[in-house]
Amino acid sequence: MAAERLNDSPAQAGVDDQLRFETLMTELSAKFVSVTSASIDHEIVEAQKDIVRALGLDRSTLVQLRDDERFVATHSWQLPGLQPFPGFAVKDLPWMASAILRGDVVCFSRIDDLPEEAVSERQVARKFGPRSNLTFPLKVGGRVIGAMAFGTVRHQREWPDVVVNRLRVFVEIIGSALARTRAEDEIQRALEEVKRLRDQLQRENMYLQQEIKTVRGCRGLVGESYALRRVLEQVEQVAHTNSSVLLVGETGTGKELIANALHELSPRRDRPMVRLNCAAIPATLIESELFGREKGAYTGALSRQAGRFEVAHRSTLFLDEVGELPLEVQVKLLRALQEKQVERLGSSKSISFDVRIIAATNRDLDKEVRERRFRDDLYYRLNVFPIRMPALRERPEDIPLLVQSFVHEFAKSFCKPIESVDQGSLRALQLYPWPGNIRELRNTVERAMILANGSRLFISPPSDSSNNSAPSLLLSDAERGHLCNVLAMTGWRVRGKDGAAELLGVKPTTLDSMLVRHGIAHGGEQPKSLSPMTLDPSGSGSNSPASISNGRRADA
Ligand SMILES: Nc1ncnc2c1ncn2[C@@H]1O[C@H](COP(=O)(O)OP(=O)(O)OP(=O)(O)O)[C@@H](O)[C@H]1O
């Protein structure tokens, strides 16, 4: 057998056998350089088998030191019929354990070769073997983590230097392979943890995005008037299309909120809506804001800048105050919308975009077109789906709900626990024409909240409304105002003696339909503003307008 020959002196050893052993060790070493963590355990046992057979041994065992101070056999191979070596506790074989932990090679051909102090080792070896043994410490990153042993239990043998040296190198390679695959496992575990955290973050992100949408979407809109519900129906109809939407209405009526709602309900909601307030940017800069510019495109263009069309690619571009666009920019905007391409200022390269346009204006664009301040072709292009935002005076029944919503908002930020709003104040607010609409109402409530020093809030309508805008001369506004005044006189009673219908000289049913037409109340019901208005003092664990008692919000 090859092992017997290797046992002999080098002079007697067959060159072929030695060559075969060398070849085996080279092959095994090469294999362990690239072994994967999935196959290393199997490959170690296979190598033990090959080495035991090549050297004519009986068994090989790889033990690893565990926290409980035991060398546990993790890989072993032995000839059929032999018991595997079970491993040992440090305290049971102290001489062997400390030799291994020092990093010494333990080699004996006969049990008697063991030193005197190896008392337990001798006893165990006599009882269970081995009769000859060669044990190498197994190191990972310079630290002893176990040992690999080769031995005989049926006969004694010598351990020529060539065998010891080759096996020592091989065990070092096993140690490196274990270190590498352990590190790979660690990296794999770390990657899996990173992936798990990333998935979790993605889920949380989606949740937060959804939350943001909730805040930004229709839910920020308070009101339940017929006029507002009609607007929200239109929003629902057009949101999912790519059509341009033109929002028209007085300042402060909620056009930007509706633009947000349109975007958030559209398939483009995963990307942020891009805004441009055409009135807030000097005419000279609007072009570069819209279309972008190359560095040096004009004096002062110190850097390259992408235009809003590029930024809004696959999303929505909200052009607020579009009626303020200078005529020359209107031409370029129209061309960009027709060609779906822009060129940055200072560049001749065309950049394609896919952008949905929502435009808003508080100007009367029909009139602007007639007076040639707004291009008719651009107007038709933007006015594909017009939505008219009702003025607040057209929907006074929303005022109590809006007031509640704003009171809650400011009560929280000013830390003022308001329990109720004075009913007389609410009626006065409903009679006020609100030229600045909801923005003005919000500012009015904010002012009242700053001045408030009790649990009941009194709110006075702005006194100098005439400074803000000229009174409306429309017959319908005058009629509406008169209806509200008479209703206020009768305590909002429509029917019966001294009711509003009698005072106005009309049938109660006629008054009912007039109230509906003006959006004051529905079907002769008492207007919502008359119901006792009490604010939930605790905020009911939520700061959202929906949590206000009596409060209702529009939800598209
Ligand atoms: N239905 C509503 N419910 C609650 N708040 C509203 C509502 N409509 C408008 N607001 C609030 O009123 C203020 C003005 O709204 P917004 O800016 O959308 O109006 P706008 O019509 O775009 O005004 P402008 O034409 O001056 O730009 C904002 O604070 C907005 O949150």
XYZ file of C-alpha atoms and ligand atoms in Angstrom:
587
model
C 0.000 0.000 0.000
C 1.053 3.558 -0.666
C 0.953 4.330 3.040
C 3.261 1.504 3.927
C 5.752 2.644 1.405
C 5.562 6.200 2.656
C 6.125 4.739 6.104
C 9.433 3.425 4.944
C 12.630 5.468 4.742
C 12.770 7.957 1.868
C 15.254 5.709 0.158
C 12.747 2.870 0.016
C 9.721 4.943 -0.711
C 8.465 4.516 -4.175
C 8.871 7.664 -6.165
C 5.507 6.995 -7.811
C 3.671 6.763 -4.491
C 5.245 9.942 -3.226
C 4.351 11.643 -6.449
C 0.741 10.418 -6.090
C 0.537 11.823 -2.541
C 2.036 15.139 -3.679
C -0.467 15.245 -6.543
C -3.360 14.542 -4.161
C -2.262 17.299 -1.791
C -1.857 19.735 -4.687
C -5.317 18.899 -6.021
C -6.905 19.219 -2.589
C -5.122 22.493 -1.926
C -6.313 23.875 -5.270
C -9.870 22.769 -4.504
C -9.938 24.513 -1.118
C -8.644 27.779 -2.526
C -11.971 28.293 -4.300
C -14.359 26.162 -2.239
C -17.710 27.779 -1.491
C -19.388 27.982 1.887
C -22.149 25.735 0.557
C -19.771 22.876 -0.209
C -16.892 23.280 2.253
C -18.244 20.800 4.819
C -18.683 18.092 2.216
C -15.276 18.795 0.672
C -13.482 18.598 4.035
C -14.905 15.121 4.706
C -14.017 14.017 1.150
C -10.443 15.269 1.664
C -10.220 13.403 4.991
C -11.300 10.231 3.228
C -8.735 10.695 0.412
C -5.900 11.414 2.852
C -6.776 8.512 5.193
C -6.841 6.158 2.217
C -3.667 7.514 0.635
C -1.681 7.197 3.874
C -3.235 3.912 5.020
C -4.650 5.538 8.186
C -7.837 4.685 10.093
C -9.509 7.994 10.679
C -9.340 11.739 10.520
C -11.252 14.185 12.702
C -11.722 17.932 12.624
C -12.719 19.331 16.025
C -13.818 22.898 16.743
C -13.694 24.647 20.102
C -17.075 25.785 21.363
C -17.945 28.293 24.065
C -18.530 25.512 26.582
C -14.805 24.566 26.386
C -15.422 21.451 24.355
C -13.636 20.401 21.193
C -16.608 19.138 19.181
C -16.055 16.843 16.194
C -17.595 18.627 13.207
C -16.006 16.658 10.313
C -14.771 13.087 10.484
C -14.086 10.122 8.296
C -13.063 6.654 9.451
C -12.769 3.253 7.929
C -15.990 1.256 7.929
C -16.564 -0.502 11.261
C -14.630 2.057 13.323
C -16.217 4.515 15.739
C -15.818 8.204 14.915
C -13.786 10.209 17.412
C -16.397 11.977 19.606
C -14.412 15.096 20.556
C -13.423 16.045 24.117
C -13.717 18.609 26.859
C -10.672 20.777 27.573
C -10.709 19.673 31.207
C -10.670 15.960 30.226
C -7.570 16.146 27.991
C -5.771 19.203 29.409
C -2.327 18.432 28.021
C -3.641 17.928 24.479
C -5.976 20.931 24.735
C -3.272 23.339 25.855
C -0.852 22.085 23.172
C -3.479 22.744 20.503
C -4.354 26.158 21.954
C -0.668 27.089 21.986
C -0.600 26.260 18.281
C 1.705 23.210 18.640
C 1.617 20.178 16.379
C 1.099 16.994 18.426
C 2.689 13.954 16.875
C 3.257 10.497 18.366
C 3.865 7.115 16.796
C 3.390 5.174 20.054
C 1.312 6.021 23.091
C 4.436 5.794 25.194
C 5.897 8.679 23.213
C 3.430 10.969 25.008
C 5.059 12.906 27.886
C 4.564 11.861 31.504
C 2.208 14.727 32.258
C -0.207 13.625 29.523
C -1.860 11.262 31.991
C -5.427 11.460 30.790
C -4.321 11.415 27.152
C -2.463 8.164 27.671
C -5.457 6.570 29.404
C -7.923 7.634 26.759
C -5.583 6.634 23.918
C -5.141 3.185 25.416
C -8.865 2.717 25.817
C -10.218 4.229 22.583
C -7.155 4.959 20.440
C -5.364 6.409 18.657
C -2.211 4.349 18.735
C -0.421 6.797 16.423
C -1.598 10.327 15.959
C -0.786 13.552 14.157
C -2.799 16.630 15.264
C -2.518 20.127 13.777
C -3.996 23.245 15.307
C -6.607 24.838 13.038
C -6.247 28.585 12.868
C -8.625 31.197 11.501
C -7.206 34.700 11.284
C -4.336 33.758 13.613
C -6.709 32.409 16.298
C -6.877 28.686 17.130
C -10.443 27.542 16.562
C -9.885 23.784 16.667
C -7.683 21.017 15.367
C -7.443 18.468 12.614
C -6.165 15.002 13.505
C -5.055 12.000 11.475
C -4.477 8.694 13.197
C -4.510 4.941 13.436
C -6.320 2.763 15.963
C -5.377 -0.705 14.663
C -1.631 -0.314 14.242
C 1.268 2.019 14.917
C 3.005 4.059 12.285
C 5.718 6.629 11.753
C 5.128 10.173 10.498
C 7.823 11.083 7.955
C 8.664 14.778 7.701
C 7.376 14.960 4.163
C 3.924 13.833 5.329
C 3.902 16.145 8.365
C 4.948 19.134 6.267
C 2.453 18.508 3.477
C -0.428 17.952 5.940
C 0.554 21.025 7.943
C 0.248 23.177 4.797
C -3.003 21.473 3.862
C -4.537 22.142 7.318
C -3.464 25.781 7.015
C -5.313 25.930 3.680
C -8.391 24.419 5.348
C -8.136 27.115 8.027
C -7.995 29.847 5.366
C -10.920 28.306 3.505
C -12.957 28.185 6.725
C -12.053 31.814 7.477
C -12.983 32.902 3.959
C -16.282 31.020 3.853
C -17.171 32.253 7.349
C -16.517 35.811 6.163
C -18.630 35.121 3.064
C -21.402 33.806 5.283
C -21.136 36.928 7.429
C -21.304 39.125 4.335
C -24.241 37.114 3.041
C -26.013 37.475 6.376
C -25.215 41.197 6.404
C -26.505 41.527 2.827
C -29.683 39.712 3.757
C -30.083 42.051 6.715
C -29.478 45.047 4.446
C -32.048 43.664 2.004
C -34.528 43.082 4.811
C -34.012 46.624 6.103
C -34.238 48.013 2.573
C -37.537 46.178 1.991
C -38.787 47.459 5.290
C -37.714 51.005 4.414
C -39.405 50.679 1.041
C -42.595 49.572 2.736
C -42.352 52.420 5.218
C -41.571 54.811 2.408
C -44.639 53.654 0.517
C -46.653 54.109 3.660
C -45.258 57.594 4.233
C -45.829 58.491 0.590
C -49.383 57.353 1.061
C -49.629 59.472 4.187
C -48.236 62.458 2.312
C -50.767 61.851 -0.454
C -53.497 61.727 2.144
C -52.397 65.037 3.553
C -51.800 66.568 0.160
C -54.711 64.980 -1.650
C -58.392 65.738 -1.503
C -58.487 65.131 2.198
C -57.053 68.572 2.893
C -60.202 70.010 1.370
C -62.850 70.908 3.885
C -66.435 71.482 2.857
C -69.592 69.711 1.868
C -71.423 72.338 -0.165
C -72.986 71.344 -3.425
C -70.589 73.704 -5.218
C -67.492 72.027 -3.770
C -68.878 68.532 -4.331
C -69.450 69.439 -7.982
C -65.789 70.472 -8.270
C -64.666 67.213 -6.711
C -66.816 65.220 -9.137
C -65.036 66.965 -11.992
C -61.665 66.231 -10.361
C -62.551 62.538 -10.206
C -63.672 62.540 -13.833
C -60.499 64.053 -15.250
C -57.758 63.078 -12.771
C -56.824 59.760 -14.384
C -56.535 61.231 -17.918
C -53.631 63.146 -19.432
C -55.832 66.086 -20.400
C -54.807 69.612 -19.517
C -56.942 71.126 -16.789
C -57.531 74.842 -16.346
C -58.527 75.896 -12.834
C -60.219 79.268 -12.747
C -61.431 81.118 -9.719
C -60.774 84.012 -7.443
C -57.673 84.168 -5.329
C -57.685 81.910 -2.264
C -60.467 79.597 -3.450
C -58.296 76.476 -3.260
C -57.030 76.119 -6.842
C -53.663 74.854 -5.682
C -55.320 72.326 -3.361
C -57.378 71.084 -6.298
C -54.252 70.889 -8.488
C -52.675 68.715 -5.783
C -55.759 66.536 -5.627
C -55.736 66.098 -9.419
C -52.118 65.010 -9.355
C -52.504 62.720 -6.359
C -55.469 60.977 -7.952
C -53.679 60.597 -11.291
C -51.449 57.715 -12.444
C -48.534 60.188 -12.237
C -48.766 60.451 -8.453
C -45.581 58.437 -7.836
C -43.534 61.399 -9.003
C -43.761 64.788 -7.352
C -45.840 67.480 -9.004
C -43.667 70.364 -10.235
C -44.930 73.921 -9.684
C -44.207 77.219 -11.325
C -45.852 80.397 -10.143
C -45.768 82.514 -13.287
C -46.505 85.673 -11.303
C -43.721 85.174 -8.783
C -40.846 85.075 -11.271
C -39.594 88.080 -13.234
C -40.642 87.875 -16.889
C -37.004 87.715 -17.971
C -36.406 84.542 -15.974
C -39.600 82.627 -16.704
C -38.285 81.230 -19.970
C -35.199 79.723 -18.389
C -37.291 78.398 -15.482
C -39.677 76.694 -17.900
C -37.293 75.451 -20.577
C -33.907 75.417 -18.797
C -30.655 76.985 -19.871
C -27.089 76.132 -20.739
C -24.211 77.770 -18.906
C -23.513 81.191 -20.434
C -26.834 81.246 -22.358
C -27.159 84.863 -21.304
C -25.306 87.297 -19.080
C -25.582 85.989 -15.533
C -26.360 82.387 -16.536
C -23.480 81.057 -14.485
C -24.562 77.446 -14.448
C -26.560 74.923 -16.402
C -30.141 74.451 -15.265
C -32.829 71.966 -16.185
C -36.217 73.534 -16.927
C -39.443 72.641 -15.126
C -40.646 70.678 -18.170
C -37.635 68.378 -17.905
C -38.009 68.029 -14.145
C -41.721 67.244 -14.511
C -41.086 64.457 -17.060
C -43.686 61.695 -16.490
C -45.339 63.875 -13.855
C -47.526 66.967 -13.636
C -46.531 70.595 -14.179
C -48.711 73.057 -12.293
C -48.571 76.480 -13.920
C -50.059 78.782 -11.301
C -51.165 82.287 -12.322
C -50.764 81.307 -15.967
C -52.597 84.494 -16.982
C -49.511 86.481 -15.943
C -47.270 84.886 -18.600
C -45.737 87.456 -20.980
C -46.948 87.106 -24.587
C -43.544 86.061 -25.937
C -43.329 83.241 -23.395
C -46.901 82.209 -24.260
C -45.747 81.558 -27.852
C -42.899 79.345 -26.687
C -45.091 77.548 -24.178
C -47.628 76.768 -26.886
C -44.908 75.423 -29.174
C -43.499 73.254 -26.395
C -46.948 71.849 -25.617
C -47.626 71.108 -29.299
C -44.272 69.509 -30.040
C -43.802 67.918 -26.600
C -40.199 69.063 -26.808
C -38.162 71.906 -25.352
C -34.782 73.396 -26.098
C -32.769 74.863 -23.254
C -31.799 78.497 -23.717
C -28.396 78.520 -25.396
C -28.805 75.026 -26.847
C -30.241 73.696 -30.093
C -30.720 70.183 -28.736
C -34.369 69.172 -28.361
C -35.408 67.425 -25.158
C -38.629 65.410 -25.257
C -40.955 65.350 -22.283
C -44.137 63.674 -21.160
C -45.847 66.166 -18.895
C -49.438 66.684 -17.835
C -50.359 70.350 -17.509
C -52.581 71.832 -14.846
C -52.874 75.602 -15.150
C -54.592 78.014 -12.804
C -55.590 81.621 -13.001
C -57.720 84.122 -11.169
C -57.972 86.267 -14.275
C -60.909 86.126 -16.641
C -58.985 84.505 -19.505
C -61.890 84.981 -21.956
C -61.549 88.678 -21.392
C -57.760 88.519 -21.557
C -58.061 86.781 -24.938
C -60.550 89.346 -26.206
C -58.227 92.113 -25.137
C -55.290 90.291 -26.738
C -53.287 89.928 -23.556
C -53.552 86.147 -23.741
C -53.062 84.124 -26.919
C -56.264 82.398 -27.975
C -54.408 79.320 -29.325
C -52.703 78.770 -25.946
C -55.989 79.385 -24.151
C -57.714 76.647 -26.189
C -54.807 74.323 -25.553
C -54.976 74.813 -21.775
C -58.744 75.036 -21.521
C -59.373 71.382 -22.451
C -61.102 70.688 -19.148
C -61.954 73.851 -17.221
C -62.864 73.654 -13.545
C -64.330 76.737 -11.926
C -63.605 77.143 -8.229
C -66.592 78.637 -6.431
C -65.957 81.765 -4.371
C -66.468 81.319 -0.642
C -69.479 83.639 -0.648
C -71.160 81.192 -3.035
C -70.923 78.460 -0.419
C -71.356 80.005 3.025
C -72.584 76.684 4.398
C -68.949 75.526 4.261
C -67.842 78.352 6.538
C -68.587 76.617 9.882
C -66.723 73.523 8.748
C -63.767 75.551 7.556
C -63.735 77.565 10.771
C -63.740 74.385 12.844
C -60.913 72.989 10.803
C -58.792 76.123 11.156
C -59.597 76.499 14.871
C -58.381 72.979 15.475
C -55.242 73.629 13.481
C -54.369 76.814 15.365
C -55.550 75.541 18.765
C -52.880 72.923 18.466
C -50.084 75.190 17.295
C -50.968 78.012 19.732
C -51.757 75.573 22.575
C -55.113 77.291 23.207
C -57.909 74.915 24.194
C -60.950 76.389 22.448
C -64.181 74.560 23.233
C -66.698 76.439 21.143
C -67.112 79.152 18.552
C -69.627 81.913 19.126
C -72.707 81.394 16.919
C -73.179 85.089 16.299
C -69.622 85.221 14.994
C -70.351 82.349 12.606
C -73.433 84.093 11.225
C -71.455 87.277 10.736
C -68.746 85.326 8.912
C -71.389 83.790 6.644
C -72.678 87.219 5.688
C -69.246 88.612 4.864
C -68.371 88.498 1.114
C -64.802 87.160 1.545
C -62.989 88.744 -1.382
C -59.839 86.854 -0.322
C -61.885 83.667 0.030
C -60.605 80.769 2.137
C -57.159 82.261 2.553
C -58.750 85.352 4.043
C -61.014 83.259 6.275
C -58.022 81.289 7.497
C -56.109 84.474 8.310
C -59.166 85.840 10.114
C -59.447 82.728 12.268
C -55.724 82.843 12.961
C -55.995 86.465 14.111
C -58.948 85.621 16.367
C -57.052 82.707 17.856
C -54.106 84.946 18.704
C -56.442 87.334 20.521
C -58.523 84.607 22.201
C -58.290 84.370 25.983
C -61.107 81.995 26.903
C -62.520 78.683 25.869
C -65.140 80.331 23.622
C -63.857 81.891 20.422
C -65.278 85.136 19.045
C -64.374 85.956 15.455
C -65.108 89.245 13.731
C -65.128 89.425 9.957
C -62.476 91.720 8.503
C -63.745 95.285 8.799
C -62.006 96.846 5.836
C -63.112 94.510 3.099
C -63.859 97.434 0.851
C -60.140 98.168 0.814
C -59.431 94.705 -0.526
C -61.821 94.570 -3.407
C -64.661 96.488 -4.971
C -68.121 95.254 -3.888
C -69.748 92.931 -6.375
C -72.349 94.532 -8.620
C -73.771 91.220 -9.747
C -77.522 90.917 -9.245
C -77.100 87.342 -8.009
C -74.623 88.469 -5.311
C -77.026 91.203 -4.197
C -79.891 88.688 -4.075
C -77.761 86.285 -2.123
C -76.696 88.919 0.360
C -80.318 90.008 0.842
C -81.432 86.404 1.434
C -78.706 85.920 4.032
C -79.642 89.181 5.782
C -83.335 88.236 5.990
C -82.486 84.741 7.156
C -80.248 86.213 9.837
C -83.148 88.454 10.968
C -85.488 85.452 11.326
C -82.922 83.298 13.048
C -82.688 81.294 9.790
C -86.351 80.286 10.035
C -87.813 79.846 6.535
C -91.448 78.902 7.167
C -94.319 80.121 9.295
C -95.318 83.487 10.639
C -92.474 86.006 10.500
C -90.388 83.397 8.693
C -88.017 84.481 5.909
C -90.454 83.387 3.127
C -93.213 85.581 4.535
C -90.900 88.591 4.938
C -89.584 88.141 1.411
C -93.094 87.698 0.004
C -92.394 84.340 -1.625
C -93.690 80.812 -1.078
C -91.532 78.732 1.294
C -90.918 76.229 -1.537
C -89.734 79.075 -3.786
C -87.387 80.255 -1.066
C -86.113 76.680 -0.637
C -85.113 76.503 -4.291
C -83.562 79.994 -4.170
C -81.453 78.872 -1.211
C -80.359 75.753 -3.080
C -79.519 77.845 -6.165
C -77.343 80.127 -4.070
C -75.783 77.205 -2.259
C -77.054 78.555 1.061
C -78.908 75.435 2.156
C -80.406 72.316 0.647
C -84.072 71.376 0.369
C -85.192 73.866 2.986
C -83.050 72.299 5.699
C -81.750 74.517 8.378
C -78.261 75.577 7.323
C -75.429 73.663 8.980
C -74.130 76.846 10.555
C -77.115 76.928 12.860
C -76.486 73.629 14.536
C -74.795 74.127 17.899
C -71.087 74.273 17.203
C -68.952 72.697 19.827
C -65.361 71.766 19.381
C -64.065 68.555 20.782
C -61.812 69.981 23.514
C -59.529 66.985 23.584
C -59.001 66.954 19.857
C -60.087 63.300 20.085
C -56.569 62.100 19.669
C -56.340 63.530 16.226
C -55.506 66.879 14.844
C -57.250 66.247 11.584
C -60.281 68.279 10.678
C -62.278 65.065 10.382
C -62.068 64.554 14.101
C -63.898 67.772 14.868
C -67.388 67.189 16.145
C -69.799 68.571 13.594
C -66.914 68.889 11.105
C -67.175 67.262 7.745
C -64.639 67.289 5.017
C -64.806 66.762 1.333
C -63.263 63.489 0.307
C -62.908 62.797 -3.385
N -61.664 73.569 0.716
C -60.662 73.948 1.492
N -60.501 73.402 2.689
C -59.505 73.800 3.511
N -58.611 74.726 3.215
C -58.703 75.303 2.014
C -59.718 74.934 1.085
N -59.537 75.668 -0.024
C -58.473 76.449 0.201
N -57.971 76.244 1.413
C -56.839 76.936 2.029
O -56.876 78.300 1.605
C -55.585 78.782 1.281
C -55.561 79.213 -0.181
O -55.708 78.076 -1.011
P -54.983 77.951 -2.439
O -53.586 78.485 -2.349
O -55.162 76.584 -2.919
O -55.853 78.965 -3.269
P -55.593 79.480 -4.728
O -56.928 79.539 -5.374
O -54.560 78.666 -5.415
O -55.049 80.934 -4.458
P -54.208 81.897 -5.461
O -55.033 82.079 -6.704
O -54.067 83.168 -4.678
O -52.915 81.201 -5.700
C -54.640 77.661 1.579
O -54.169 77.836 2.894
C -55.512 76.432 1.498
O -54.997 75.410 2.310
